[in-house]
């Protein structure tokens, strides 16, 4: 299939509606869509709703957009909820991609590595993007987004970007590459052979799938990467950087603005200036909540207010509140004997969630209560350390 930036729409190949199997089938009414891929399990589906809603809200009206989700054990009622969100946007379509065959391939890769360690400590869903070329046989390219992303502008220019002969496009990870407080992990990554002036964050990536075919050849390279990297700090991200170190186009920071860069100013001056200008200009394309999540700490996570505003705009704040309350109840049931520190942590989560929903007049009062609970939690931790 020829690439979209080089071929007029009238000459591009249509995906056939009758196609079956693991590959993506683009609905007939959605010829040449923007294809956006996520990976999620049941626990993360409620947060995926917000990312997908923000994406479809910002796509130019009339532009078809196909959402493909590589899913692992997602319950039927959560699938139905995401289908409702997608159906609310004309021109959008949704498909669930089966990943059972990928689990077999991952098992073989883990076995080849010999010492699994941190490779299997992470959720399997994070590895599924490594097999996009075989999952999407009818597509020339796909935009992959992590669940903890928020789309803030039309992604069409990103999807249509000429990759200049590269297989992928991604944003350099400014924290790992330039932040002073990340110097230790930066040295570790460099010792593993990574190019630390080009090490990219894998939370938002544009893939030229044609260049990753035939899939068998790419999977042979993937197997080599699993075996060659002696130490993995960020397993899937390290592997992607190993594979595409000299085969990726560096994207502007607006297309994967990782929020940890807003914590601390221990960056080179040019990085700080670019960050501040991007925030002032309002030209953020994709915000990536790497690290602390806005649904867990709506008060202190940078740009959490944007995520919650998108949740409210999409009518999804009730979904998030229900899911978080379920997790808290589950924690209470499983840890009844966990002691005072655990009780305070649960109080903190509850108060932080209430702050996200509170009016401005009530928020100040709740923030005061939150500060007092955090002070008690610090004292409880200190006492526990002294006893040890």
mmCIF file of C-alpha atoms in Angstrom:
data_model
loop_
_atom_site.group_PDB
_atom_site.id
_atom_site.type_symbol
_atom_site.label_atom_id
_atom_site.label_comp_id
_atom_site.label_asym_id
_atom_site.label_seq_id
_atom_site.Cartn_x
_atom_site.Cartn_y
_atom_site.Cartn_z
ATOM 1 C CA UNK A 1 0.000 0.000 0.000
ATOM 2 C CA UNK A 2 1.525 3.344 -1.026
ATOM 3 C CA UNK A 3 2.117 6.021 1.512
ATOM 4 C CA UNK A 4 -0.540 8.727 1.981
ATOM 5 C CA UNK A 5 1.775 11.726 1.543
ATOM 6 C CA UNK A 6 2.828 10.596 -1.966
ATOM 7 C CA UNK A 7 -0.403 9.321 -3.475
ATOM 8 C CA UNK A 8 -3.600 11.230 -4.399
ATOM 9 C CA UNK A 9 -6.657 10.018 -2.459
ATOM 10 C CA UNK A 10 -8.295 8.746 -5.643
ATOM 11 C CA UNK A 11 -5.382 6.377 -6.299
ATOM 12 C CA UNK A 12 -4.874 4.925 -2.832
ATOM 13 C CA UNK A 13 -5.802 1.333 -2.074
ATOM 14 C CA UNK A 14 -8.997 0.767 -0.115
ATOM 15 C CA UNK A 15 -9.089 -1.752 2.714
ATOM 16 C CA UNK A 16 -11.647 -4.415 1.878
ATOM 17 C CA UNK A 17 -14.685 -4.574 4.201
ATOM 18 C CA UNK A 18 -14.835 -8.332 3.806
ATOM 19 C CA UNK A 19 -11.345 -8.856 5.268
ATOM 20 C CA UNK A 20 -11.250 -11.014 8.383
ATOM 21 C CA UNK A 21 -8.704 -12.206 10.889
ATOM 22 C CA UNK A 22 -6.326 -10.285 13.115
ATOM 23 C CA UNK A 23 -5.712 -7.537 10.572
ATOM 24 C CA UNK A 24 -7.581 -4.250 10.656
ATOM 25 C CA UNK A 25 -10.612 -3.872 8.430
ATOM 26 C CA UNK A 26 -11.392 -0.255 7.635
ATOM 27 C CA UNK A 27 -15.132 0.326 7.222
ATOM 28 C CA UNK A 28 -16.142 1.169 3.650
ATOM 29 C CA UNK A 29 -17.444 4.580 4.701
ATOM 30 C CA UNK A 30 -14.085 5.430 6.313
ATOM 31 C CA UNK A 31 -11.688 5.263 3.381
ATOM 32 C CA UNK A 32 -8.152 6.509 4.142
ATOM 33 C CA UNK A 33 -8.722 7.289 7.814
ATOM 34 C CA UNK A 34 -6.323 8.464 10.446
ATOM 35 C CA UNK A 35 -5.430 5.202 12.182
ATOM 36 C CA UNK A 36 -4.708 5.504 15.890
ATOM 37 C CA UNK A 37 -3.712 2.481 17.960
ATOM 38 C CA UNK A 38 -3.852 1.975 21.717
ATOM 39 C CA UNK A 39 -3.031 -0.966 23.989
ATOM 40 C CA UNK A 40 -5.081 -1.467 27.144
ATOM 41 C CA UNK A 41 -6.272 -3.978 29.687
ATOM 42 C CA UNK A 42 -9.447 -3.802 31.752
ATOM 43 C CA UNK A 43 -7.874 -1.709 34.516
ATOM 44 C CA UNK A 44 -6.843 1.079 32.142
ATOM 45 C CA UNK A 45 -9.927 1.160 29.926
ATOM 46 C CA UNK A 46 -11.682 3.933 31.922
ATOM 47 C CA UNK A 47 -8.693 6.243 31.346
ATOM 48 C CA UNK A 48 -8.517 5.281 27.678
ATOM 49 C CA UNK A 49 -12.007 6.768 27.312
ATOM 50 C CA UNK A 50 -10.582 10.225 28.024
ATOM 51 C CA UNK A 51 -7.696 9.910 25.563
ATOM 52 C CA UNK A 52 -9.958 8.653 22.773
ATOM 53 C CA UNK A 53 -12.556 11.348 23.470
ATOM 54 C CA UNK A 54 -9.903 14.079 23.335
ATOM 55 C CA UNK A 55 -8.563 12.641 20.082
ATOM 56 C CA UNK A 56 -11.953 12.552 18.358
ATOM 57 C CA UNK A 57 -12.855 16.013 19.669
ATOM 58 C CA UNK A 58 -9.823 17.548 17.965
ATOM 59 C CA UNK A 59 -9.834 15.683 14.649
ATOM 60 C CA UNK A 60 -10.993 18.021 11.889
ATOM 61 C CA UNK A 61 -14.731 17.462 11.288
ATOM 62 C CA UNK A 62 -15.272 15.161 8.345
ATOM 63 C CA UNK A 63 -11.898 13.453 8.718
ATOM 64 C CA UNK A 64 -12.442 9.712 9.219
ATOM 65 C CA UNK A 65 -10.603 8.313 12.226
ATOM 66 C CA UNK A 66 -10.208 4.617 12.998
ATOM 67 C CA UNK A 67 -9.413 3.600 16.571
ATOM 68 C CA UNK A 68 -7.779 0.187 16.985
ATOM 69 C CA UNK A 69 -7.295 -1.174 20.502
ATOM 70 C CA UNK A 70 -4.925 -4.029 21.262
ATOM 71 C CA UNK A 71 -6.743 -5.400 24.268
ATOM 72 C CA UNK A 72 -6.021 -7.880 26.990
ATOM 73 C CA UNK A 73 -8.955 -9.239 29.021
ATOM 74 C CA UNK A 74 -11.217 -6.197 28.636
ATOM 75 C CA UNK A 75 -14.725 -6.793 29.980
ATOM 76 C CA UNK A 76 -17.706 -6.525 27.662
ATOM 77 C CA UNK A 77 -19.315 -3.602 29.478
ATOM 78 C CA UNK A 78 -16.096 -1.551 29.178
ATOM 79 C CA UNK A 79 -15.942 -2.360 25.462
ATOM 80 C CA UNK A 80 -19.515 -1.157 25.110
ATOM 81 C CA UNK A 81 -18.675 2.103 26.899
ATOM 82 C CA UNK A 82 -15.780 2.851 24.560
ATOM 83 C CA UNK A 83 -17.988 1.994 21.578
ATOM 84 C CA UNK A 84 -20.493 4.593 22.827
ATOM 85 C CA UNK A 85 -17.762 7.250 23.024
ATOM 86 C CA UNK A 86 -16.566 6.499 19.491
ATOM 87 C CA UNK A 87 -20.098 6.334 18.056
ATOM 88 C CA UNK A 88 -20.766 9.880 19.292
ATOM 89 C CA UNK A 89 -18.325 11.186 16.651
ATOM 90 C CA UNK A 90 -19.396 10.907 12.980
ATOM 91 C CA UNK A 91 -16.708 9.335 10.830
ATOM 92 C CA UNK A 92 -15.060 7.510 13.719
ATOM 93 C CA UNK A 93 -14.837 3.732 13.934
ATOM 94 C CA UNK A 94 -13.533 1.236 16.470
ATOM 95 C CA UNK A 95 -11.941 -2.190 16.317
ATOM 96 C CA UNK A 96 -10.609 -4.540 18.964
ATOM 97 C CA UNK A 97 -7.434 -6.263 17.850
ATOM 98 C CA UNK A 98 -6.905 -9.830 19.146
ATOM 99 C CA UNK A 99 -3.528 -10.307 20.770
ATOM 100 C CA UNK A 100 -3.484 -14.002 21.745
ATOM 101 C CA UNK A 101 -0.972 -14.857 18.976
ATOM 102 C CA UNK A 102 1.248 -12.030 20.237
ATOM 103 C CA UNK A 103 1.398 -13.575 23.708
ATOM 104 C CA UNK A 104 2.870 -16.717 22.178
ATOM 105 C CA UNK A 105 5.509 -14.650 20.365
ATOM 106 C CA UNK A 106 6.315 -12.727 23.543
ATOM 107 C CA UNK A 107 6.726 -15.981 25.471
ATOM 108 C CA UNK A 108 9.311 -17.105 22.925
ATOM 109 C CA UNK A 109 11.152 -13.775 23.116
ATOM 110 C CA UNK A 110 11.228 -13.881 26.921
ATOM 111 C CA UNK A 111 12.533 -17.447 26.831
ATOM 112 C CA UNK A 112 15.241 -16.501 24.323
ATOM 113 C CA UNK A 113 16.395 -13.722 26.607
ATOM 114 C CA UNK A 114 17.165 -16.282 29.292
ATOM 115 C CA UNK A 115 16.806 -14.016 32.307
ATOM 116 C CA UNK A 116 13.476 -12.325 32.144
ATOM 117 C CA UNK A 117 13.849 -9.920 35.063
ATOM 118 C CA UNK A 118 12.262 -6.568 34.407
ATOM 119 C CA UNK A 119 11.073 -7.635 30.953
ATOM 120 C CA UNK A 120 8.097 -9.506 32.391
ATOM 121 C CA UNK A 121 7.580 -7.192 35.365
ATOM 122 C CA UNK A 122 5.771 -4.754 33.082
ATOM 123 C CA UNK A 123 2.313 -5.346 31.651
ATOM 124 C CA UNK A 124 2.325 -7.341 28.433
ATOM 125 C CA UNK A 125 0.106 -4.724 26.799
ATOM 126 C CA UNK A 126 3.073 -2.365 26.604
ATOM 127 C CA UNK A 127 4.841 -4.757 24.186
ATOM 128 C CA UNK A 128 2.010 -5.191 21.700
ATOM 129 C CA UNK A 129 3.005 -2.150 19.637
ATOM 130 C CA UNK A 130 6.134 -4.066 18.594
ATOM 131 C CA UNK A 131 3.905 -6.178 16.328
ATOM 132 C CA UNK A 132 1.857 -3.452 14.626
ATOM 133 C CA UNK A 133 3.028 -4.403 11.144
ATOM 134 C CA UNK A 134 1.440 -7.852 11.405
ATOM 135 C CA UNK A 135 -1.647 -6.635 13.275
ATOM 136 C CA UNK A 136 -2.461 -3.984 10.649
ATOM 137 C CA UNK A 137 -1.655 -5.609 7.278
ATOM 138 C CA UNK A 138 -3.878 -3.201 5.316
ATOM 139 C CA UNK A 139 -2.322 -0.028 6.704
ATOM 140 C CA UNK A 140 0.681 1.941 5.527
ATOM 141 C CA UNK A 141 1.064 3.804 8.780
ATOM 142 C CA UNK A 142 -0.378 4.089 12.266
ATOM 143 C CA UNK A 143 -0.139 6.526 15.131
ATOM 144 C CA UNK A 144 0.405 4.767 18.459
ATOM 145 C CA UNK A 145 -0.629 6.520 21.694
ATOM 146 C CA UNK A 146 -0.269 5.436 25.304
ATOM 147 C CA UNK A 147 -3.433 5.382 27.388
ATOM 148 C CA UNK A 148 -2.129 8.237 29.568
ATOM 149 C CA UNK A 149 -2.105 10.748 26.718
ATOM 150 C CA UNK A 150 -4.360 13.705 26.022
ATOM 151 C CA UNK A 151 -4.793 15.054 22.484
ATOM 152 C CA UNK A 152 -4.978 18.857 22.492
ATOM 153 C CA UNK A 153 -4.891 19.715 18.777
ATOM 154 C CA UNK A 154 -5.767 18.117 15.454
ATOM 155 C CA UNK A 155 -3.407 15.130 14.952
ATOM 156 C CA UNK A 156 -3.902 15.106 11.161
ATOM 157 C CA UNK A 157 -0.668 17.042 10.418
ATOM 158 C CA UNK A 158 1.263 14.515 12.492
ATOM 159 C CA UNK A 159 -0.339 11.518 10.795
ATOM 160 C CA UNK A 160 0.321 12.930 7.313
ATOM 161 C CA UNK A 161 3.922 13.904 8.075
ATOM 162 C CA UNK A 162 6.543 12.816 5.542
ATOM 163 C CA UNK A 163 8.936 10.501 7.397
ATOM 164 C CA UNK A 164 11.832 11.122 4.977
ATOM 165 C CA UNK A 165 12.707 7.465 4.653
ATOM 166 C CA UNK A 166 12.539 6.690 8.382
ATOM 167 C CA UNK A 167 10.520 3.852 9.874
ATOM 168 C CA UNK A 168 9.154 5.803 12.843
ATOM 169 C CA UNK A 169 8.801 9.332 14.169
ATOM 170 C CA UNK A 170 9.038 10.160 17.867
ATOM 171 C CA UNK A 171 9.910 12.933 20.335
ATOM 172 C CA UNK A 172 13.226 12.975 22.181
ATOM 173 C CA UNK A 173 12.722 12.271 25.894
ATOM 174 C CA UNK A 174 13.882 15.601 27.329
ATOM 175 C CA UNK A 175 13.918 14.322 30.913
ATOM 176 C CA UNK A 176 16.068 11.260 30.317
ATOM 177 C CA UNK A 177 18.327 13.062 27.840
ATOM 178 C CA UNK A 178 18.802 16.460 29.483
ATOM 179 C CA UNK A 179 17.456 16.728 33.049
ATOM 180 C CA UNK A 180 20.238 16.850 35.649
ATOM 181 C CA UNK A 181 18.309 14.756 38.167
ATOM 182 C CA UNK A 182 18.136 11.935 35.582
ATOM 183 C CA UNK A 183 21.911 11.753 35.147
ATOM 184 C CA UNK A 184 22.230 8.347 36.831
ATOM 185 C CA UNK A 185 19.652 6.591 34.651
ATOM 186 C CA UNK A 186 21.059 8.478 31.644
ATOM 187 C CA UNK A 187 24.485 6.979 32.287
ATOM 188 C CA UNK A 188 22.911 3.527 32.669
ATOM 189 C CA UNK A 189 21.144 3.852 29.331
ATOM 190 C CA UNK A 190 24.316 5.127 27.676
ATOM 191 C CA UNK A 191 26.253 2.163 29.072
ATOM 192 C CA UNK A 192 23.698 -0.099 27.381
ATOM 193 C CA UNK A 193 24.601 1.480 24.040
ATOM 194 C CA UNK A 194 21.733 3.951 23.625
ATOM 195 C CA UNK A 195 22.332 7.254 21.834
ATOM 196 C CA UNK A 196 21.384 9.662 24.593
ATOM 197 C CA UNK A 197 21.066 12.687 22.341
ATOM 198 C CA UNK A 198 18.371 10.844 20.363
ATOM 199 C CA UNK A 199 16.715 8.546 22.940
ATOM 200 C CA UNK A 200 12.986 8.991 22.339
ATOM 201 C CA UNK A 201 9.900 8.542 24.482
ATOM 202 C CA UNK A 202 7.664 5.767 23.128
ATOM 203 C CA UNK A 203 4.322 7.090 24.431
ATOM 204 C CA UNK A 204 3.415 8.701 21.088
ATOM 205 C CA UNK A 205 4.927 7.295 17.889
ATOM 206 C CA UNK A 206 4.123 7.386 14.192
ATOM 207 C CA UNK A 207 4.956 4.085 12.475
ATOM 208 C CA UNK A 208 5.605 3.564 8.771
ATOM 209 C CA UNK A 209 4.334 -0.002 8.722
ATOM 210 C CA UNK A 210 5.383 -0.657 5.127
ATOM 211 C CA UNK A 211 9.026 -0.237 6.143
ATOM 212 C CA UNK A 212 8.519 -2.798 8.922
ATOM 213 C CA UNK A 213 7.440 -5.483 6.448
ATOM 214 C CA UNK A 214 7.703 -8.323 5.817
ATOM 215 C CA UNK A 215 6.787 -8.854 9.436
ATOM 216 C CA UNK A 216 8.975 -11.965 9.659
ATOM 217 C CA UNK A 217 12.103 -9.907 8.919
ATOM 218 C CA UNK A 218 11.197 -7.316 11.526
ATOM 219 C CA UNK A 219 10.440 -9.951 14.143
ATOM 220 C CA UNK A 220 13.892 -11.444 13.527
ATOM 221 C CA UNK A 221 15.381 -8.023 14.314
ATOM 222 C CA UNK A 222 13.130 -7.860 17.359
ATOM 223 C CA UNK A 223 14.429 -11.192 18.592
ATOM 224 C CA UNK A 224 17.987 -9.930 18.180
ATOM 225 C CA UNK A 225 17.152 -6.816 20.198
ATOM 226 C CA UNK A 226 15.716 -8.848 23.072
ATOM 227 C CA UNK A 227 18.883 -10.908 23.240
ATOM 228 C CA UNK A 228 21.396 -8.095 22.638
ATOM 229 C CA UNK A 229 20.342 -5.614 25.315
ATOM 230 C CA UNK A 230 22.014 -6.788 28.494
ATOM 231 C CA UNK A 231 20.087 -4.429 30.791
ATOM 232 C CA UNK A 232 16.623 -2.949 30.284
ATOM 233 C CA UNK A 233 15.605 0.169 32.206
ATOM 234 C CA UNK A 234 12.354 0.867 30.320
ATOM 235 C CA UNK A 235 11.850 -2.495 28.575
ATOM 236 C CA UNK A 236 9.661 -1.776 25.548
ATOM 237 C CA UNK A 237 11.019 1.757 25.117
ATOM 238 C CA UNK A 238 14.631 0.536 25.284
ATOM 239 C CA UNK A 239 13.884 -2.100 22.652
ATOM 240 C CA UNK A 240 12.249 0.442 20.331
ATOM 241 C CA UNK A 241 15.230 2.773 20.739
ATOM 242 C CA UNK A 242 17.598 -0.105 19.997
ATOM 243 C CA UNK A 243 15.698 -0.942 16.805
ATOM 244 C CA UNK A 244 15.177 2.607 15.526
ATOM 245 C CA UNK A 245 18.121 4.546 16.992
ATOM 246 C CA UNK A 246 19.237 5.677 13.527
ATOM 247 C CA UNK A 247 15.938 5.093 11.773
ATOM 248 C CA UNK A 248 13.575 7.624 13.323
ATOM 249 C CA UNK A 249 12.537 11.167 12.574
ATOM 250 C CA UNK A 250 12.730 13.498 15.555
ATOM 251 C CA UNK A 251 9.360 15.156 16.121
ATOM 252 C CA UNK A 252 8.803 18.594 17.681
ATOM 253 C CA UNK A 253 8.157 18.359 21.452
ATOM 254 C CA UNK A 254 4.525 19.436 21.001
ATOM 255 C CA UNK A 255 3.680 15.922 19.763
ATOM 256 C CA UNK A 256 4.656 14.196 23.023
ATOM 257 C CA UNK A 257 4.882 16.732 25.825
ATOM 258 C CA UNK A 258 5.796 14.621 28.853
ATOM 259 C CA UNK A 259 4.550 16.241 32.064
ATOM 260 C CA UNK A 260 7.535 15.347 34.333
ATOM 261 C CA UNK A 261 9.514 18.077 32.539
ATOM 262 C CA UNK A 262 7.369 20.623 34.406
ATOM 263 C CA UNK A 263 8.712 19.389 37.771
ATOM 264 C CA UNK A 264 11.982 21.149 38.461
ATOM 265 C CA UNK A 265 14.077 23.517 36.385
ATOM 266 C CA UNK A 266 17.264 21.452 36.214
ATOM 267 C CA UNK A 267 17.369 21.540 32.409
ATOM 268 C CA UNK A 268 19.593 23.410 29.951
ATOM 269 C CA UNK A 269 18.297 26.930 29.301
ATOM 270 C CA UNK A 270 17.300 26.189 25.705
ATOM 271 C CA UNK A 271 15.111 23.275 26.848
ATOM 272 C CA UNK A 272 13.414 25.452 29.485
ATOM 273 C CA UNK A 273 12.834 28.253 26.974
ATOM 274 C CA UNK A 274 11.306 25.843 24.433
ATOM 275 C CA UNK A 275 9.090 24.294 27.129
ATOM 276 C CA UNK A 276 7.832 27.654 28.387
ATOM 277 C CA UNK A 277 7.174 28.953 24.877
ATOM 278 C CA UNK A 278 5.206 25.829 24.020
ATOM 279 C CA UNK A 279 3.016 26.289 27.088
ATOM 280 C CA UNK A 280 2.493 29.994 26.367
ATOM 281 C CA UNK A 281 1.633 29.485 22.700
ATOM 282 C CA UNK A 282 -1.146 26.986 23.336
ATOM 283 C CA UNK A 283 0.206 24.772 20.536
ATOM 284 C CA UNK A 284 0.502 21.541 22.547
ATOM 285 C CA UNK A 285 -0.457 18.618 20.337
ATOM 286 C CA UNK A 286 -0.287 15.645 22.710
ATOM 287 C CA UNK A 287 0.247 15.763 26.470
ATOM 288 C CA UNK A 288 1.710 12.587 27.949
ATOM 289 C CA UNK A 289 1.260 12.012 31.687
ATOM 290 C CA UNK A 290 4.350 9.849 32.069
ATOM 291 C CA UNK A 291 4.920 9.013 35.720
ATOM 292 C CA UNK A 292 2.260 10.394 38.093
ATOM 293 C CA UNK A 293 -1.273 10.158 36.684
ATOM 294 C CA UNK A 294 -3.896 12.930 36.722
ATOM 295 C CA UNK A 295 -6.659 10.568 37.818
ATOM 296 C CA UNK A 296 -4.691 9.617 40.937
ATOM 297 C CA UNK A 297 -3.523 13.084 41.945
ATOM 298 C CA UNK A 298 -5.621 15.781 40.260
ATOM 299 C CA UNK A 299 -4.022 18.501 42.378
ATOM 300 C CA UNK A 300 -0.275 18.096 42.029
ATOM 301 C CA UNK A 301 0.228 16.389 38.666
ATOM 302 C CA UNK A 302 1.222 19.017 36.070
ATOM 303 C CA UNK A 303 -1.569 19.844 33.619
ATOM 304 C CA UNK A 304 -3.987 17.514 35.420
ATOM 305 C CA UNK A 305 -6.641 20.209 35.079
ATOM 306 C CA UNK A 306 -6.528 19.742 31.293
ATOM 307 C CA UNK A 307 -7.144 16.004 31.615
ATOM 308 C CA UNK A 308 -10.081 16.484 33.979
ATOM 309 C CA UNK A 309 -11.527 19.236 31.789
ATOM 310 C CA UNK A 310 -11.435 16.815 28.851
ATOM 311 C CA UNK A 311 -13.079 14.128 31.004
ATOM 312 C CA UNK A 312 -15.885 16.508 31.965
ATOM 313 C CA UNK A 313 -16.292 17.785 28.407
ATOM 314 C CA UNK A 314 -16.638 14.217 27.164
ATOM 315 C CA UNK A 315 -19.101 13.334 29.925
ATOM 316 C CA UNK A 316 -16.616 10.829 31.343
ATOM 317 C CA UNK A 317 -15.908 12.229 34.809
ATOM 318 C CA UNK A 318 -18.557 9.940 36.315
ATOM 319 C CA UNK A 319 -16.848 6.920 34.705
ATOM 320 C CA UNK A 320 -13.543 7.905 36.293
ATOM 321 C CA UNK A 321 -15.097 8.598 39.707
ATOM 322 C CA UNK A 322 -16.882 5.232 39.692
ATOM 323 C CA UNK A 323 -13.708 3.373 38.723
ATOM 324 C CA UNK A 324 -11.560 5.137 41.321
ATOM 325 C CA UNK A 325 -14.123 4.522 44.063
ATOM 326 C CA UNK A 326 -14.160 0.841 43.099
ATOM 327 C CA UNK A 327 -10.373 0.668 43.406
ATOM 328 C CA UNK A 328 -10.502 2.335 46.825
ATOM 329 C CA UNK A 329 -13.179 -0.078 48.075
ATOM 330 C CA UNK A 330 -11.103 -2.965 46.785
ATOM 331 C CA UNK A 331 -8.047 -1.654 48.597
ATOM 332 C CA UNK A 332 -10.023 -1.367 51.802
ATOM 333 C CA UNK A 333 -11.277 -4.935 51.501
ATOM 334 C CA UNK A 334 -7.843 -6.377 50.749
ATOM 335 C CA UNK A 335 -5.916 -4.385 53.363
ATOM 336 C CA UNK A 336 -8.156 -4.109 56.393
ATOM 337 C CA UNK A 337 -5.207 -4.723 58.682
ATOM 338 C CA UNK A 338 -2.746 -2.476 56.855
ATOM 339 C CA UNK A 339 -2.646 0.113 59.609
ATOM 340 C CA UNK A 340 -2.768 3.873 59.900
ATOM 341 C CA UNK A 341 -0.455 4.716 56.999
ATOM 342 C CA UNK A 342 -2.639 2.846 54.515
ATOM 343 C CA UNK A 343 -5.760 4.513 55.897
ATOM 344 C CA UNK A 344 -4.165 7.920 55.402
ATOM 345 C CA UNK A 345 -3.144 7.061 51.837
ATOM 346 C CA UNK A 346 -6.728 6.153 51.025
ATOM 347 C CA UNK A 347 -7.937 9.414 52.594
ATOM 348 C CA UNK A 348 -5.454 11.304 50.416
ATOM 349 C CA UNK A 349 -6.726 9.605 47.249
ATOM 350 C CA UNK A 350 -10.328 10.389 48.175
ATOM 351 C CA UNK A 351 -9.584 14.042 48.915
ATOM 352 C CA UNK A 352 -7.576 14.463 45.728
ATOM 353 C CA UNK A 353 -10.466 13.006 43.720
ATOM 354 C CA UNK A 354 -12.937 15.326 45.460
ATOM 355 C CA UNK A 355 -10.709 18.307 44.598
ATOM 356 C CA UNK A 356 -11.003 17.424 40.922
ATOM 357 C CA UNK A 357 -14.794 17.648 41.057
ATOM 358 C CA UNK A 358 -15.131 20.523 43.532
ATOM 359 C CA UNK A 359 -16.144 24.057 42.665
ATOM 360 C CA UNK A 360 -13.520 26.761 43.131
ATOM 361 C CA UNK A 361 -15.169 27.894 46.380
ATOM 362 C CA UNK A 362 -14.898 24.431 47.947
ATOM 363 C CA UNK A 363 -11.532 23.498 46.496
ATOM 364 C CA UNK A 364 -9.518 25.707 48.849
ATOM 365 C CA UNK A 365 -11.109 24.038 51.881
ATOM 366 C CA UNK A 366 -10.426 20.563 50.451
ATOM 367 C CA UNK A 367 -6.834 21.487 49.647
ATOM 368 C CA UNK A 368 -6.351 22.452 53.290
ATOM 369 C CA UNK A 369 -7.671 19.084 54.436
ATOM 370 C CA UNK A 370 -5.468 17.362 51.867
ATOM 371 C CA UNK A 371 -2.377 19.165 53.195
ATOM 372 C CA UNK A 372 -3.180 18.069 56.758
ATOM 373 C CA UNK A 373 -3.651 14.424 55.709
ATOM 374 C CA UNK A 374 -0.334 14.499 53.832
ATOM 375 C CA UNK A 375 1.412 15.914 56.911
ATOM 376 C CA UNK A 376 -0.010 13.050 59.007
ATOM 377 C CA UNK A 377 1.087 10.565 56.348
ATOM 378 C CA UNK A 378 4.639 11.931 56.435
ATOM 379 C CA UNK A 379 4.713 11.632 60.241
ATOM 380 C CA UNK A 380 3.390 8.040 60.037
ATOM 381 C CA UNK A 381 6.103 7.130 57.536
ATOM 382 C CA UNK A 382 8.748 8.757 59.727
ATOM 383 C CA UNK A 383 7.598 6.806 62.793
ATOM 384 C CA UNK A 384 7.658 3.566 60.838
ATOM 385 C CA UNK A 385 11.225 4.247 59.662
ATOM 386 C CA UNK A 386 12.319 5.021 63.241
ATOM 387 C CA UNK A 387 10.875 1.725 64.466
ATOM 388 C CA UNK A 388 12.812 -0.120 61.775
#
